[in-house]
Each structure stands twice: as structure tokens, then as C-alpha cells.
mmCIF file with all atom_site columns, C-alpha atoms in Angstrom:
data_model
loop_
_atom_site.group_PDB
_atom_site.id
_atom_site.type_symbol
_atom_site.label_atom_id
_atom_site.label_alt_id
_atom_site.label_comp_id
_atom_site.label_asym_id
_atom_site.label_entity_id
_atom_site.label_seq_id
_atom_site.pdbx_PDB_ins_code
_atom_site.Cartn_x
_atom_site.Cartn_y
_atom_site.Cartn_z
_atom_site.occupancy
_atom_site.B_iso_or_equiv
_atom_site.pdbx_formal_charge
_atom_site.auth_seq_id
_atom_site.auth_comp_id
_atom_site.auth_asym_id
_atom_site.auth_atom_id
_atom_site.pdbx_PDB_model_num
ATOM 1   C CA . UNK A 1 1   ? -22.269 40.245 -20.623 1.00 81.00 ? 1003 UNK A CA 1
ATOM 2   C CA . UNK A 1 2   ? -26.130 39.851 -20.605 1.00 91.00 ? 1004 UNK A CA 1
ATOM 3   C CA . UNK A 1 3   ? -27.447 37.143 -23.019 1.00 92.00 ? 1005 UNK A CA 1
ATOM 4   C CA . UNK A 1 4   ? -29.353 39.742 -24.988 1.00 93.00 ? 1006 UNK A CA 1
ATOM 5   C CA . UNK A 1 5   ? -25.840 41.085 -25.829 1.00 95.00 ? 1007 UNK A CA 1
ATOM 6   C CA . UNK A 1 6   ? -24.736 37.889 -26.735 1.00 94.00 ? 1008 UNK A CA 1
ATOM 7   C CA . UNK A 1 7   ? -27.181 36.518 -28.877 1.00 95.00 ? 1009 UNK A CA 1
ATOM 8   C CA . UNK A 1 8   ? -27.156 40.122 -30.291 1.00 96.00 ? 1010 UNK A CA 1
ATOM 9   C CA . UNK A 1 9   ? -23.567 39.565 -31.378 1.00 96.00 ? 1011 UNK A CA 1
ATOM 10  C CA . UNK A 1 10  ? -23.735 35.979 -32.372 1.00 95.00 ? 1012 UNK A CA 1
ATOM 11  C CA . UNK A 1 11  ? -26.660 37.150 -34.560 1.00 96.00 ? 1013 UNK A CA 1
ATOM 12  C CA . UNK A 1 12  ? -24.407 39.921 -36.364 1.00 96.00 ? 1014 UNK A CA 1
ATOM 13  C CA . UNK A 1 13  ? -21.355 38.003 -36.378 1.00 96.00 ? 1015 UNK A CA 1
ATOM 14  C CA . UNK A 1 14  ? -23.616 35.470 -38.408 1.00 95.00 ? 1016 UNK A CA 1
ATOM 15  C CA . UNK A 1 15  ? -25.188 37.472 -41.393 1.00 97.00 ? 1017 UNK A CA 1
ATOM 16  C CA . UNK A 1 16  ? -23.214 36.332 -44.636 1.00 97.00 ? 1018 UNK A CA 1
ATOM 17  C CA . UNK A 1 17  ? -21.765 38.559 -46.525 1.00 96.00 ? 1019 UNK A CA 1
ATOM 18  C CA . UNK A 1 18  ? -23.493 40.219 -49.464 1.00 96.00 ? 1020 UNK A CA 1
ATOM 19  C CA . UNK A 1 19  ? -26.568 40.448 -47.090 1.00 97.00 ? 1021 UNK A CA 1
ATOM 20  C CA . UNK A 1 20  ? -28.249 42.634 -44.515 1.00 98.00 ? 1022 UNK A CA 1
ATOM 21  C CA . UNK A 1 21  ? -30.677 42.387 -41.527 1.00 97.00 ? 1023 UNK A CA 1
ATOM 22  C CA . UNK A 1 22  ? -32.663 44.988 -39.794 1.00 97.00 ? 1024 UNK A CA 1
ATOM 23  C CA . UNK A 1 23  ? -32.107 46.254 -36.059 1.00 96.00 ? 1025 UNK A CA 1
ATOM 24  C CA . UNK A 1 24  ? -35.274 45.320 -35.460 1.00 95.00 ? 1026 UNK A CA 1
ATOM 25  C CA . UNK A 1 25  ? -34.869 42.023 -36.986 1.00 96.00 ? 1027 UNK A CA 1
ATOM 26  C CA . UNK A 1 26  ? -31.646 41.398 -35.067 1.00 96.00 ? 1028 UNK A CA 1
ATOM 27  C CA . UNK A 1 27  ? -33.673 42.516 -31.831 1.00 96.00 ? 1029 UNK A CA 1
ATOM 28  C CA . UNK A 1 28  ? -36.197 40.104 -32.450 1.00 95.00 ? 1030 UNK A CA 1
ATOM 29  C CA . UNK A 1 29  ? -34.247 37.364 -33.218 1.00 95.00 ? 1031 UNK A CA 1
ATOM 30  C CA . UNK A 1 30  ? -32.238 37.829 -30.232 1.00 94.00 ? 1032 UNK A CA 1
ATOM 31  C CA . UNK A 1 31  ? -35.364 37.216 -28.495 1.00 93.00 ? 1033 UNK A CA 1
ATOM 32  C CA . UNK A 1 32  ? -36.419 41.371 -27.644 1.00 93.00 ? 1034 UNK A CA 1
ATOM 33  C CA . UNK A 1 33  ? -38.620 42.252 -30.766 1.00 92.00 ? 1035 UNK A CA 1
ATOM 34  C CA . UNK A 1 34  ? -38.759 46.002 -28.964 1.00 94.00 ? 1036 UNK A CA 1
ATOM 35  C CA . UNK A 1 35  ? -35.071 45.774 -28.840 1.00 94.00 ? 1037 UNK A CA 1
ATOM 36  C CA . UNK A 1 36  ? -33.874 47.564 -31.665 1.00 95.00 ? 1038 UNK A CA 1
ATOM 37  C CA . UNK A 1 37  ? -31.968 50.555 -29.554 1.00 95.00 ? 1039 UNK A CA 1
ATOM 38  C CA . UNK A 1 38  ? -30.448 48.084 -28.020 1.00 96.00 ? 1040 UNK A CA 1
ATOM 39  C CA . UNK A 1 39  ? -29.077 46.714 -31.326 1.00 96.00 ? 1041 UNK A CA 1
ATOM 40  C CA . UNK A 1 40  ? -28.091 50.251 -31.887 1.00 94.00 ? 1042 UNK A CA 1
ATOM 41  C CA . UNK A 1 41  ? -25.736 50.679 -28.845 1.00 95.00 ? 1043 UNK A CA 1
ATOM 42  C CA . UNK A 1 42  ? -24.067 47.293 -29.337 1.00 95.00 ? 1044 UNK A CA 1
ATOM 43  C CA . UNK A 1 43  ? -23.021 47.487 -32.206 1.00 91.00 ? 1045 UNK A CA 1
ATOM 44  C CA . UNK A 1 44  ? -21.630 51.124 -31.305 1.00 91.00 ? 1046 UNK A CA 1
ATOM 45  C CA . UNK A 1 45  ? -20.131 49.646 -28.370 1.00 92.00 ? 1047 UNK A CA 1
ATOM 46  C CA . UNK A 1 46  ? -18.794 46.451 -29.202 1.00 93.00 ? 1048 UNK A CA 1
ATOM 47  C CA . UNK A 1 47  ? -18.462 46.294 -33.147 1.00 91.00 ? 1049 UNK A CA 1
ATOM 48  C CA . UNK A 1 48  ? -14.537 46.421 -32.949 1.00 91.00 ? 1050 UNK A CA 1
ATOM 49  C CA . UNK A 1 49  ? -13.720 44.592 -30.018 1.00 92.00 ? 1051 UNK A CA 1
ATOM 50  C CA . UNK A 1 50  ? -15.782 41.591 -31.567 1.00 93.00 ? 1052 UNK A CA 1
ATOM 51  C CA . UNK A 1 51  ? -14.717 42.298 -35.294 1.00 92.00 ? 1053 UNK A CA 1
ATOM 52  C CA . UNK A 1 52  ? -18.398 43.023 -35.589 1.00 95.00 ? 1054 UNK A CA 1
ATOM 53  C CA . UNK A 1 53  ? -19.683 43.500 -39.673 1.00 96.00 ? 1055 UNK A CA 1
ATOM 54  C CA . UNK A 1 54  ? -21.438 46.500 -38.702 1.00 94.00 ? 1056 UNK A CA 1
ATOM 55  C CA . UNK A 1 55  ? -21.894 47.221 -42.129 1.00 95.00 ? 1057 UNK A CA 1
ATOM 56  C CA . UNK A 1 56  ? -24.556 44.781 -42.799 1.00 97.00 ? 1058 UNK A CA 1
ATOM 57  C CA . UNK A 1 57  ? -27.251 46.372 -40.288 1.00 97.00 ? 1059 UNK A CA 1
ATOM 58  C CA . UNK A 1 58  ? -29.740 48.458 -42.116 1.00 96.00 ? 1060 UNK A CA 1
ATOM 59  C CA . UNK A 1 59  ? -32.824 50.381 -41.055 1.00 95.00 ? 1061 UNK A CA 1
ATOM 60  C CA . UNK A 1 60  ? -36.428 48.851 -41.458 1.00 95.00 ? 1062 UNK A CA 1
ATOM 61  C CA . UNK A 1 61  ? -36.500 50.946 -44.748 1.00 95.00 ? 1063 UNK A CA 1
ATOM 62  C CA . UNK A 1 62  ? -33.654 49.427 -46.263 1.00 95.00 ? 1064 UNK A CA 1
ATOM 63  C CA . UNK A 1 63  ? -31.948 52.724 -45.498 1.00 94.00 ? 1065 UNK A CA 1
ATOM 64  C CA . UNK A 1 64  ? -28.308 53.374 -44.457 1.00 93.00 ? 1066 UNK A CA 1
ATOM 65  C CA . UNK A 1 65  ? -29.160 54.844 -40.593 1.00 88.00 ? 1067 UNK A CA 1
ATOM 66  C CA . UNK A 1 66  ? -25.792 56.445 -40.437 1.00 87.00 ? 1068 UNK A CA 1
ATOM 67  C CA . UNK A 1 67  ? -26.139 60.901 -40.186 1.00 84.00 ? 1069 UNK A CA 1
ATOM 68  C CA . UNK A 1 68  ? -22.450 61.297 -40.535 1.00 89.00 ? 1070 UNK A CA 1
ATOM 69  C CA . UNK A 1 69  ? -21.440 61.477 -43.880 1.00 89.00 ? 1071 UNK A CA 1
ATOM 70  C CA . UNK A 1 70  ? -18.418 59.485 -43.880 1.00 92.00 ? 1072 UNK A CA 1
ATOM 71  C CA . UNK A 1 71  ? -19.808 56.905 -42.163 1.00 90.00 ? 1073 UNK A CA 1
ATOM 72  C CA . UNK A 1 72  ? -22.250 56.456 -44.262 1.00 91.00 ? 1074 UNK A CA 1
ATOM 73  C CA . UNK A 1 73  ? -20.209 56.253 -47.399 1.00 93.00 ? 1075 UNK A CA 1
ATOM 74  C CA . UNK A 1 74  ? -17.983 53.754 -45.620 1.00 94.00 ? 1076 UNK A CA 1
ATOM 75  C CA . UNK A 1 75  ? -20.949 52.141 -44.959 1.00 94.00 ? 1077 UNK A CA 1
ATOM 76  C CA . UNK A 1 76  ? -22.536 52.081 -48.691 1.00 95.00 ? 1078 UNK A CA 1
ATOM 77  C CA . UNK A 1 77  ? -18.774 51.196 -50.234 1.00 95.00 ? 1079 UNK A CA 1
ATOM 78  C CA . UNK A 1 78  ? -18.685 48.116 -47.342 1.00 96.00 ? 1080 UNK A CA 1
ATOM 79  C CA . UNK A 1 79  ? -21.953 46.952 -48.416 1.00 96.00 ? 1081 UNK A CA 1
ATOM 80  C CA . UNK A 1 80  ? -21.170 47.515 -52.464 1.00 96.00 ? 1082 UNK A CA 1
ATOM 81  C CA . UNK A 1 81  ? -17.721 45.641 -52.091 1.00 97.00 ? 1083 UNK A CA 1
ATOM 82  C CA . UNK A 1 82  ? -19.958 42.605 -51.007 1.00 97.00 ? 1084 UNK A CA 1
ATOM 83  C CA . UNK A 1 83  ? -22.340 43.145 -54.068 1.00 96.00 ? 1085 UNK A CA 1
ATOM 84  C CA . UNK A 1 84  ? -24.831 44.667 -52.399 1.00 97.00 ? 1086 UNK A CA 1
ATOM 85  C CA . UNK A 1 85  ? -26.329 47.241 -54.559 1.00 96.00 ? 1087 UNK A CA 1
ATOM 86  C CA . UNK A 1 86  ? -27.490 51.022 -52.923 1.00 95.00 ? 1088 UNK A CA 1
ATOM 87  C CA . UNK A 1 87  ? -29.141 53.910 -54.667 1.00 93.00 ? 1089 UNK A CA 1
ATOM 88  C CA . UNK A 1 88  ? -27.824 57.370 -54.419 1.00 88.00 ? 1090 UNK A CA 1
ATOM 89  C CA . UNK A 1 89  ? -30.340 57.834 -51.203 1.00 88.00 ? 1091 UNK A CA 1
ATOM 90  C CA . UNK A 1 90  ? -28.503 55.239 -49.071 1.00 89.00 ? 1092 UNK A CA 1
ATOM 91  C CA . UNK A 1 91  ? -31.381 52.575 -49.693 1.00 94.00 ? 1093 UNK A CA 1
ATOM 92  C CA . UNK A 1 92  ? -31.202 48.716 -50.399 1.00 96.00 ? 1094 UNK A CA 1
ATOM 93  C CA . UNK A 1 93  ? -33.478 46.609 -51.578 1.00 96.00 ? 1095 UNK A CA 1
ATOM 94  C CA . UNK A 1 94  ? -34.409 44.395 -48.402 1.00 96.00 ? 1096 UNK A CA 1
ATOM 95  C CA . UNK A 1 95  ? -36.263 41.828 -50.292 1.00 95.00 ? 1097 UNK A CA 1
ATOM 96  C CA . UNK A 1 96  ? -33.043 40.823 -52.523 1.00 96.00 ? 1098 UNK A CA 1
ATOM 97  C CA . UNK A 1 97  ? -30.751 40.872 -49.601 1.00 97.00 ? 1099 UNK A CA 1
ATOM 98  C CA . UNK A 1 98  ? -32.098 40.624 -46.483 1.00 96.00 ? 1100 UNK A CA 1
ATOM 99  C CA . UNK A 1 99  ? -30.671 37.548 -44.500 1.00 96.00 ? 1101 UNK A CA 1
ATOM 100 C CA . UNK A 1 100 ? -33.257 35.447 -42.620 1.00 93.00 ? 1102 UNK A CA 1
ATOM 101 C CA . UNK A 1 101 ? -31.396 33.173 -40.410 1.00 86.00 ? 1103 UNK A CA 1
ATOM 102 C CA . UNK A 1 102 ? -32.328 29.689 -39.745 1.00 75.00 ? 1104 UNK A CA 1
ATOM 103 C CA . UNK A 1 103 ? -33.838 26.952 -41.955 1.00 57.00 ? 1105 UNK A CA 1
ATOM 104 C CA . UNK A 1 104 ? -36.457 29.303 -43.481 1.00 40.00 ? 1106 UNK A CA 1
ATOM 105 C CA . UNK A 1 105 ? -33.577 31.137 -45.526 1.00 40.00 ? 1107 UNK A CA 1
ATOM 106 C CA . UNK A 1 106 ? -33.865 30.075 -49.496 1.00 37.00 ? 1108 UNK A CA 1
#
């Protein structure tokens, strides 16, 4: 496994629930701030074999990326068991729950 993918999944595997981070933010933080495809295929790859909470990866809008239509109510009802509220357009507000890892996170 390429470190990338690792800190990728250590970065996921970290976001508490009741909170969200961005593919892009994941990418960066993983050290590849162009890396948000990437972020994108692991987690379609690898999000059961490492019991990945794929549900807590958002868009840079705040938005629920997911086309299909179940998915993206599994999605939204994931997020809302947590607390996390979405409006009827799949949206979240990212400055109430976006997780910043690290000691900068109040």
C-alpha cells in the first residue's frame, strides 16, 4: 500500500463522529493537496475492507457528492444519526461540522 493510501485512511478512520472533512481536505492533509480523486477512489476501494466511515466525506460545498439516489440517502441518514444536520439539497453546513485535525481543532 502506498503511504498516500495510508495516511489517506488513517485520516478517515480519524474524523469523529458528528463531523465531516472535505476530499480535498483529506488530500491535503495526507500530504497531496491536488489529491482529491485520489480520496475519491479509496474510499470506493477500500471503505469496507478498513471499516472506513465513508459517510463523513463531503464535497468542498458541503454537498453530499453521491449521484445515486440511495446512496445518497444512506449517506444523509448516516450523517443525521450522528447529529449532523442536511437540508433537503444534500448540503451541510461545513463551518459547524467540519473536523480539522490536529491541535488547531476548538
Amino acid at each position: 500500500m502506498q503511504p498516500f493510501t495510508k495516511r489517506v485512511i488513517a485520516i478517515i478512520q480519524a474524523i469523529p463522529e458528528g463531523r465531516v472533512m472535505t476530499y480535498g481536505q483529506i488530500a491535503e492533509a495526507a500530504g497531496s493537496p491536488r489529491g482529491a480523486r485520489q480520496v475519491v477512489r479509496i474510499l470506493h476501494a477500500m471503505s469496507k475492507e478498513h471499516g472506513l466511515p465513508w459517510h463523513r466525506v463531503v464535497n468542498i460545498r458541503g454537498e453530499i457528492a453521491l449521484q445515486e439516489e440511495e446512496a445518497r440517502w444512506s449517506q444523509q441518514a448516516a450523517l443525521e444519526s450522528e447529529g449532523v444536520v442536511v437540508d433537503e439539497r444534500g448540503r451541510l453546513d461545513l463551518d459547524r461540522y467540519r473536523h480539522v485535525p490536529g491541535p488547531a481543532r476548538t
